C-alpha cells in the first residue's frame, strides 16, 4: 500500500527544474506532499484531492492523475532552500482514513 | 503562536524500560498522529486519534501504547515489548482526520530522537 516515489535522489544546480513522481496501486482520495530537512519535522507543501481541488503553497505546483493513480511535484527554478527529502502521502479508498507515506526523494540543490 | 511541541528532543533509555514521549498541540485540532521514522525511510504510522478518548492502531502499533484524555495531548509510550525502539518519533495533528477524503494537511512537531541501548 505504500506509494512508490521516483527518483530516489536527484542533484540539481540552482535554477534547474525537477519533477518528483508518486505512484499508487490503489484508487486514491488524495495525495499529500511534504518536505523534510535533515533532522527536522516534515513541512506541508500541497494536497491534491480527487475531483481536482488543490490546497498548498503558491510557489509549488503539482498534478494528480486520478485514473493513473499518480501525482507529480514540479520544482522550477530551484533554490538552495529546496534541498531536503520530499515525501508523498496517499489516502486510498481501500485503506480508509490513514495517510501512507512513500520512502521519499532526496533533493540536493548545489550552487 | 500555535504549534505542536514534543519533548524531550533527545531521549536515552536502557533496554527493558518503558518510556513516554510527550506531544502537545494548541492548534485546536481534532486529530493527532504518531509516526516512526528510521534512517532513509519514510514515516510509518503507529497510532492515531480522531477524537478525545478514542484512538486506532496504525501499521506498526505492536510494542506501543497511547492515550487521548485531552484534545491537546497525545502521549506515546514505548514499552519494553517493542523490539527495536531506537528511532525518530514524530507527532502530528490535523484539523480533521484523513477519513474526510484526506482533505486536511498534517502539522508536525519537531520530533523526539529515542536511543535505547
PDB file of C-alpha atoms in Angstrom:
ATOM      1  CA  UNK A   1       0.000   0.000   0.000  1.00  0.00           C
ATOM      2  CA  UNK A   2       2.984   2.305   0.275  1.00  0.00           C
ATOM      3  CA  UNK A   3       3.171   4.668  -2.698  1.00  0.00           C
ATOM      4  CA  UNK A   4       6.275   4.438  -4.855  1.00  0.00           C
ATOM      5  CA  UNK A   5       8.332   7.582  -5.368  1.00  0.00           C
ATOM      6  CA  UNK A   6      10.801   8.276  -8.155  1.00  0.00           C
ATOM      7  CA  UNK A   7      13.551   9.174  -8.493  1.00  0.00           C
ATOM      8  CA  UNK A   8      15.103   8.117  -5.182  1.00  0.00           C
ATOM      9  CA  UNK A   9      17.520  11.022  -5.342  1.00  0.00           C
ATOM     10  CA  UNK A  10      18.289  13.951  -7.610  1.00  0.00           C
ATOM     11  CA  UNK A  11      21.009  16.584  -7.680  1.00  0.00           C
ATOM     12  CA  UNK A  12      20.361  19.949  -9.295  1.00  0.00           C
ATOM     13  CA  UNK A  13      22.174  23.206  -9.806  1.00  0.00           C
ATOM     14  CA  UNK A  14      20.420  26.374  -8.725  1.00  0.00           C
ATOM     15  CA  UNK A  15      17.907  27.450 -11.321  1.00  0.00           C
ATOM     16  CA  UNK A  16      17.296  23.971 -12.733  1.00  0.00           C
ATOM     17  CA  UNK A  17      13.940  22.190 -12.679  1.00  0.00           C
ATOM     18  CA  UNK A  18      12.961  18.833 -11.236  1.00  0.00           C
ATOM     19  CA  UNK A  19       9.952  16.542 -11.202  1.00  0.00           C
ATOM     20  CA  UNK A  20       9.231  14.074  -8.410  1.00  0.00           C
ATOM     21  CA  UNK A  21       6.713  11.332  -9.043  1.00  0.00           C
ATOM     22  CA  UNK A  22       4.434   9.374  -6.734  1.00  0.00           C
ATOM     23  CA  UNK A  23       2.534   6.289  -7.841  1.00  0.00           C
ATOM     24  CA  UNK A  24      -0.025   4.119  -6.077  1.00  0.00           C
ATOM     25  CA  UNK A  25      -1.520   0.729  -6.851  1.00  0.00           C
ATOM     26  CA  UNK A  26      -4.804   1.785  -5.224  1.00  0.00           C
ATOM     27  CA  UNK A  27      -7.507   4.244  -6.192  1.00  0.00           C
ATOM     28  CA  UNK A  28      -6.871   7.446  -4.277  1.00  0.00           C
ATOM     29  CA  UNK A  29      -8.866  10.055  -2.422  1.00  0.00           C
ATOM     30  CA  UNK A  30      -5.942  12.421  -2.160  1.00  0.00           C
ATOM     31  CA  UNK A  31      -2.200  12.935  -2.435  1.00  0.00           C
ATOM     32  CA  UNK A  32      -0.171  14.986   0.053  1.00  0.00           C
ATOM     33  CA  UNK A  33       3.339  16.376  -0.438  1.00  0.00           C
ATOM     34  CA  UNK A  34       5.750  17.271   2.384  1.00  0.00           C
ATOM     35  CA  UNK A  35       9.369  18.385   2.543  1.00  0.00           C
ATOM     36  CA  UNK A  36      11.716  17.427   5.366  1.00  0.00           C
ATOM     37  CA  UNK A  37      15.111  18.926   6.031  1.00  0.00           C
ATOM     38  CA  UNK A  38      17.685  16.815   7.826  1.00  0.00           C
ATOM     39  CA  UNK A  39      16.807  16.302  11.483  1.00  0.00           C
ATOM     40  CA  UNK A  40      13.694  18.454  11.251  1.00  0.00           C
ATOM     41  CA  UNK A  41       9.961  17.875  11.030  1.00  0.00           C
ATOM     42  CA  UNK A  42       8.246  17.453   7.663  1.00  0.00           C
ATOM     43  CA  UNK A  43       6.559  20.599   6.387  1.00  0.00           C
ATOM     44  CA  UNK A  44       3.336  20.592   4.404  1.00  0.00           C
ATOM     45  CA  UNK A  45       3.584  21.629   0.746  1.00  0.00           C
ATOM     46  CA  UNK A  46       0.386  20.620  -1.011  1.00  0.00           C
ATOM     47  CA  UNK A  47      -2.737  18.471  -1.038  1.00  0.00           C
ATOM     48  CA  UNK A  48      -4.346  17.304  -4.270  1.00  0.00           C
ATOM     49  CA  UNK A  49      -7.850  15.960  -3.905  1.00  0.00           C
ATOM     50  CA  UNK A  50      -9.959  13.670  -6.035  1.00  0.00           C
ATOM     51  CA  UNK A  51     -12.078  15.899  -8.197  1.00  0.00           C
ATOM     52  CA  UNK A  52      -9.395  18.462  -8.834  1.00  0.00           C
ATOM     53  CA  UNK A  53      -9.227  20.652  -5.728  1.00  0.00           C
ATOM     54  CA  UNK A  54      -5.761  21.648  -4.534  1.00  0.00           C
ATOM     55  CA  UNK A  55      -4.515  23.305  -1.379  1.00  0.00           C
ATOM     56  CA  UNK A  56      -0.992  24.477  -0.771  1.00  0.00           C
ATOM     57  CA  UNK A  57       1.752  26.984  -1.332  1.00  0.00           C
ATOM     58  CA  UNK A  58       1.506  29.315  -4.301  1.00  0.00           C
ATOM     59  CA  UNK A  59       5.077  28.662  -5.381  1.00  0.00           C
ATOM     60  CA  UNK A  60       4.644  24.887  -5.525  1.00  0.00           C
ATOM     61  CA  UNK A  61       2.894  23.138  -8.381  1.00  0.00           C
ATOM     62  CA  UNK A  62       1.761  19.571  -8.671  1.00  0.00           C
ATOM     63  CA  UNK A  63      -0.560  17.373 -10.665  1.00  0.00           C
ATOM     64  CA  UNK A  64      -2.812  14.435  -9.794  1.00  0.00           C
ATOM     65  CA  UNK A  65      -3.884  11.919 -12.410  1.00  0.00           C
ATOM     66  CA  UNK A  66      -6.733  10.070 -10.713  1.00  0.00           C
ATOM     67  CA  UNK A  67      -7.065   7.451 -13.452  1.00  0.00           C
ATOM     68  CA  UNK A  68      -3.391   6.519 -13.305  1.00  0.00           C
ATOM     69  CA  UNK A  69      -3.245   6.968  -9.515  1.00  0.00           C
ATOM     70  CA  UNK A  70      -0.184   9.129  -9.929  1.00  0.00           C
ATOM     71  CA  UNK A  71       0.960  12.527  -8.780  1.00  0.00           C
ATOM     72  CA  UNK A  72       3.917  14.674  -9.737  1.00  0.00           C
ATOM     73  CA  UNK A  73       5.537  17.560  -7.883  1.00  0.00           C
ATOM     74  CA  UNK A  74       7.160  20.225 -10.048  1.00  0.00           C
ATOM     75  CA  UNK A  75      10.074  22.232  -8.683  1.00  0.00           C
ATOM     76  CA  UNK A  76      11.029  25.039 -11.048  1.00  0.00           C
ATOM     77  CA  UNK A  77      13.970  27.417 -10.893  1.00  0.00           C
ATOM     78  CA  UNK A  78      15.271  25.551  -7.874  1.00  0.00           C
ATOM     79  CA  UNK A  79      16.924  27.375  -4.992  1.00  0.00           C
ATOM     80  CA  UNK A  80      19.351  26.120  -2.357  1.00  0.00           C
ATOM     81  CA  UNK A  81      16.484  26.167   0.152  1.00  0.00           C
ATOM     82  CA  UNK A  82      14.645  23.496  -1.875  1.00  0.00           C
ATOM     83  CA  UNK A  83      17.131  20.869  -0.686  1.00  0.00           C
ATOM     84  CA  UNK A  84      15.648  18.172   1.504  1.00  0.00           C
ATOM     85  CA  UNK A  85      13.682  14.952   1.317  1.00  0.00           C
ATOM     86  CA  UNK A  86      10.304  15.097  -0.362  1.00  0.00           C
ATOM     87  CA  UNK A  87       7.606  12.691   0.729  1.00  0.00           C
ATOM     88  CA  UNK A  88       4.307  11.970  -0.895  1.00  0.00           C
ATOM     89  CA  UNK A  89       1.500  10.569   1.198  1.00  0.00           C
ATOM     90  CA  UNK A  90      -1.645   8.966  -0.157  1.00  0.00           C
ATOM     91  CA  UNK A  91      -5.112   8.324   1.213  1.00  0.00           C
ATOM     92  CA  UNK A  92      -6.576   5.417  -0.706  1.00  0.00           C
ATOM     93  CA  UNK A  93     -10.094   4.099  -0.946  1.00  0.00           C
ATOM     94  CA  UNK A  94      -9.304   0.663   0.406  1.00  0.00           C
ATOM     95  CA  UNK A  95      -7.096   1.576   3.318  1.00  0.00           C
ATOM     96  CA  UNK A  96      -9.579   4.009   4.743  1.00  0.00           C
ATOM     97  CA  UNK A  97      -8.645   7.055   6.674  1.00  0.00           C
ATOM     98  CA  UNK A  98      -4.885   6.732   7.014  1.00  0.00           C
ATOM     99  CA  UNK A  99      -2.189   8.689   5.253  1.00  0.00           C
ATOM    100  CA  UNK A 100       0.513   6.339   3.911  1.00  0.00           C
ATOM    101  CA  UNK A 101       3.884   7.865   3.065  1.00  0.00           C
ATOM    102  CA  UNK A 102       6.320   6.911   0.350  1.00  0.00           C
ATOM    103  CA  UNK A 103      10.000   6.302   1.076  1.00  0.00           C
ATOM    104  CA  UNK A 104      10.985   9.789  -0.018  1.00  0.00           C
ATOM    105  CA  UNK A 105      13.025  11.504  -2.728  1.00  0.00           C
ATOM    106  CA  UNK A 106      16.252  13.214  -1.698  1.00  0.00           C
ATOM    107  CA  UNK A 107      16.775  16.506  -3.496  1.00  0.00           C
ATOM    108  CA  UNK A 108      20.062  18.359  -3.320  1.00  0.00           C
ATOM    109  CA  UNK A 109      20.483  21.754  -4.926  1.00  0.00           C
ATOM    110  CA  UNK A 110      24.046  22.940  -5.481  1.00  0.00           C
ATOM    111  CA  UNK A 111      25.258  26.463  -6.148  1.00  0.00           C
TER     112      UNK A 111
ATOM    113  CA  UNK B   1       1.942  31.179  18.131  1.00  0.00           C
ATOM    114  CA  UNK B   2       0.109  27.904  17.619  1.00  0.00           C
ATOM    115  CA  UNK B   3       2.003  24.716  17.081  1.00  0.00           C
ATOM    116  CA  UNK B   4       2.970  21.262  18.251  1.00  0.00           C
ATOM    117  CA  UNK B   5       5.550  20.632  20.914  1.00  0.00           C
ATOM    118  CA  UNK B   6       7.336  17.392  21.591  1.00  0.00           C
ATOM    119  CA  UNK B   7       9.612  16.726  24.481  1.00  0.00           C
ATOM    120  CA  UNK B   8      12.301  15.876  25.026  1.00  0.00           C
ATOM    121  CA  UNK B   9      14.242  16.346  21.801  1.00  0.00           C
ATOM    122  CA  UNK B  10      16.676  13.555  22.659  1.00  0.00           C
ATOM    123  CA  UNK B  11      15.939  10.627  24.958  1.00  0.00           C
ATOM    124  CA  UNK B  12      18.205   7.820  26.074  1.00  0.00           C
ATOM    125  CA  UNK B  13      16.947   4.674  27.790  1.00  0.00           C
ATOM    126  CA  UNK B  14      18.187   1.296  28.788  1.00  0.00           C
ATOM    127  CA  UNK B  15      16.676  -1.774  27.193  1.00  0.00           C
ATOM    128  CA  UNK B  16      13.720  -3.120  29.149  1.00  0.00           C
ATOM    129  CA  UNK B  17      12.465   0.264  30.341  1.00  0.00           C
ATOM    130  CA  UNK B  18       9.211   1.847  29.262  1.00  0.00           C
ATOM    131  CA  UNK B  19       9.441   5.449  28.121  1.00  0.00           C
ATOM    132  CA  UNK B  20       6.752   8.058  27.412  1.00  0.00           C
ATOM    133  CA  UNK B  21       7.087  10.680  24.696  1.00  0.00           C
ATOM    134  CA  UNK B  22       5.112  13.870  25.096  1.00  0.00           C
ATOM    135  CA  UNK B  23       3.087  15.593  22.365  1.00  0.00           C
ATOM    136  CA  UNK B  24       1.017  18.744  22.927  1.00  0.00           C
ATOM    137  CA  UNK B  25      -0.782  20.929  20.391  1.00  0.00           C
ATOM    138  CA  UNK B  26      -2.532  24.283  20.749  1.00  0.00           C
ATOM    139  CA  UNK B  27      -3.964  24.372  17.238  1.00  0.00           C
ATOM    140  CA  UNK B  28      -7.385  23.138  18.382  1.00  0.00           C
ATOM    141  CA  UNK B  29      -7.017  20.205  16.015  1.00  0.00           C
ATOM    142  CA  UNK B  30      -9.246  17.174  16.404  1.00  0.00           C
ATOM    143  CA  UNK B  31      -6.908  14.526  15.006  1.00  0.00           C
ATOM    144  CA  UNK B  32      -3.464  13.565  16.248  1.00  0.00           C
ATOM    145  CA  UNK B  33      -0.939  11.027  14.989  1.00  0.00           C
ATOM    146  CA  UNK B  34       2.299   9.296  15.935  1.00  0.00           C
ATOM    147  CA  UNK B  35       4.820   8.271  13.303  1.00  0.00           C
ATOM    148  CA  UNK B  36       8.107   6.466  13.463  1.00  0.00           C
ATOM    149  CA  UNK B  37      10.934   7.317  11.073  1.00  0.00           C
ATOM    150  CA  UNK B  38      14.025   5.163  10.598  1.00  0.00           C
ATOM    151  CA  UNK B  39      17.114   6.356   8.688  1.00  0.00           C
ATOM    152  CA  UNK B  40      16.497   6.619   4.965  1.00  0.00           C
ATOM    153  CA  UNK B  41      12.881   5.584   5.297  1.00  0.00           C
ATOM    154  CA  UNK B  42       9.514   7.208   5.151  1.00  0.00           C
ATOM    155  CA  UNK B  43       7.117   7.787   8.010  1.00  0.00           C
ATOM    156  CA  UNK B  44       5.223   4.817   9.388  1.00  0.00           C
ATOM    157  CA  UNK B  45       2.021   5.308  11.347  1.00  0.00           C
ATOM    158  CA  UNK B  46       1.999   3.955  14.891  1.00  0.00           C
ATOM    159  CA  UNK B  47      -1.313   5.226  16.317  1.00  0.00           C
ATOM    160  CA  UNK B  48      -3.821   7.922  15.524  1.00  0.00           C
ATOM    161  CA  UNK B  49      -6.733   9.559  17.289  1.00  0.00           C
ATOM    162  CA  UNK B  50      -9.638  11.379  15.688  1.00  0.00           C
ATOM    163  CA  UNK B  51     -11.354  12.486  18.897  1.00  0.00           C
ATOM    164  CA  UNK B  52     -10.724  12.540  22.626  1.00  0.00           C
ATOM    165  CA  UNK B  53     -10.864   9.136  24.345  1.00  0.00           C
ATOM    166  CA  UNK B  54     -10.636   7.298  21.043  1.00  0.00           C
ATOM    167  CA  UNK B  55      -7.619   6.032  19.095  1.00  0.00           C
ATOM    168  CA  UNK B  56      -6.808   3.409  16.482  1.00  0.00           C
ATOM    169  CA  UNK B  57      -3.766   1.327  15.675  1.00  0.00           C
ATOM    170  CA  UNK B  58      -1.659   2.223  12.705  1.00  0.00           C
ATOM    171  CA  UNK B  59       0.647  -0.070  10.770  1.00  0.00           C
ATOM    172  CA  UNK B  60       3.239  -0.696  13.475  1.00  0.00           C
ATOM    173  CA  UNK B  61       1.387  -0.449  16.806  1.00  0.00           C
ATOM    174  CA  UNK B  62       2.959  -3.502  18.457  1.00  0.00           C
ATOM    175  CA  UNK B  63       5.023  -2.513  21.481  1.00  0.00           C
ATOM    176  CA  UNK B  64       3.477   0.960  21.722  1.00  0.00           C
ATOM    177  CA  UNK B  65       0.545   2.427  23.636  1.00  0.00           C
ATOM    178  CA  UNK B  66      -1.199   5.816  23.621  1.00  0.00           C
ATOM    179  CA  UNK B  67      -3.873   7.759  25.441  1.00  0.00           C
ATOM    180  CA  UNK B  68      -6.014  10.730  24.435  1.00  0.00           C
ATOM    181  CA  UNK B  69      -7.574  12.138  27.593  1.00  0.00           C
ATOM    182  CA  UNK B  70      -7.391  15.743  26.423  1.00  0.00           C
ATOM    183  CA  UNK B  71      -7.786  17.254  22.988  1.00  0.00           C
ATOM    184  CA  UNK B  72      -4.392  18.939  23.282  1.00  0.00           C
ATOM    185  CA  UNK B  73      -2.341  15.942  24.365  1.00  0.00           C
ATOM    186  CA  UNK B  74      -1.461  12.580  22.805  1.00  0.00           C
ATOM    187  CA  UNK B  75       1.410  10.891  24.675  1.00  0.00           C
ATOM    188  CA  UNK B  76       3.100   7.789  23.283  1.00  0.00           C
ATOM    189  CA  UNK B  77       4.578   5.071  25.496  1.00  0.00           C
ATOM    190  CA  UNK B  78       7.276   2.884  24.040  1.00  0.00           C
ATOM    191  CA  UNK B  79       7.138  -0.324  26.020  1.00  0.00           C
ATOM    192  CA  UNK B  80       9.786  -2.939  26.615  1.00  0.00           C
ATOM    193  CA  UNK B  81       7.878  -5.162  24.186  1.00  0.00           C
ATOM    194  CA  UNK B  82       8.976  -3.010  21.250  1.00  0.00           C
ATOM    195  CA  UNK B  83      11.810  -5.000  19.715  1.00  0.00           C
ATOM    196  CA  UNK B  84      13.727  -2.175  18.075  1.00  0.00           C
ATOM    197  CA  UNK B  85      12.670   1.138  19.637  1.00  0.00           C
ATOM    198  CA  UNK B  86      15.607   3.305  18.569  1.00  0.00           C
ATOM    199  CA  UNK B  87      14.159   5.758  16.024  1.00  0.00           C
ATOM    200  CA  UNK B  88      12.996   9.306  15.363  1.00  0.00           C
ATOM    201  CA  UNK B  89       9.411   9.769  16.578  1.00  0.00           C
ATOM    202  CA  UNK B  90       7.163  12.424  15.075  1.00  0.00           C
ATOM    203  CA  UNK B  91       3.833  13.620  16.374  1.00  0.00           C
ATOM    204  CA  UNK B  92       1.393  15.378  14.053  1.00  0.00           C
ATOM    205  CA  UNK B  93      -2.065  16.888  14.152  1.00  0.00           C
ATOM    206  CA  UNK B  94      -4.706  17.909  11.646  1.00  0.00           C
ATOM    207  CA  UNK B  95      -7.942  19.869  11.760  1.00  0.00           C
ATOM    208  CA  UNK B  96      -9.888  16.827  10.666  1.00  0.00           C
ATOM    209  CA  UNK B  97      -8.939  13.258  10.047  1.00  0.00           C
ATOM    210  CA  UNK B  98      -7.820  11.613   6.842  1.00  0.00           C
ATOM    211  CA  UNK B  99     -11.200   9.947   6.861  1.00  0.00           C
ATOM    212  CA  UNK B 100     -12.597  13.099   5.340  1.00  0.00           C
ATOM    213  CA  UNK B 101     -11.130  12.059   1.990  1.00  0.00           C
ATOM    214  CA  UNK B 102      -7.704  13.086   3.155  1.00  0.00           C
ATOM    215  CA  UNK B 103      -8.583  16.750   2.842  1.00  0.00           C
ATOM    216  CA  UNK B 104      -6.590  18.022   5.811  1.00  0.00           C
ATOM    217  CA  UNK B 105      -2.886  18.695   5.938  1.00  0.00           C
ATOM    218  CA  UNK B 106      -0.894  17.437   8.883  1.00  0.00           C
ATOM    219  CA  UNK B 107       1.298  19.663  11.030  1.00  0.00           C
ATOM    220  CA  UNK B 108       4.310  18.010  12.586  1.00  0.00           C
ATOM    221  CA  UNK B 109       6.136  18.585  15.840  1.00  0.00           C
ATOM    222  CA  UNK B 110       9.955  18.819  15.968  1.00  0.00           C
ATOM    223  CA  UNK B 111      10.329  15.141  16.873  1.00  0.00           C
ATOM    224  CA  UNK B 112      11.971  13.097  19.615  1.00  0.00           C
ATOM    225  CA  UNK B 113      15.043  11.040  18.852  1.00  0.00           C
ATOM    226  CA  UNK B 114      14.950   7.961  21.082  1.00  0.00           C
ATOM    227  CA  UNK B 115      18.025   5.825  21.619  1.00  0.00           C
ATOM    228  CA  UNK B 116      17.735   2.569  23.526  1.00  0.00           C
ATOM    229  CA  UNK B 117      20.885   0.684  24.488  1.00  0.00           C
TER     230      UNK B 117
END
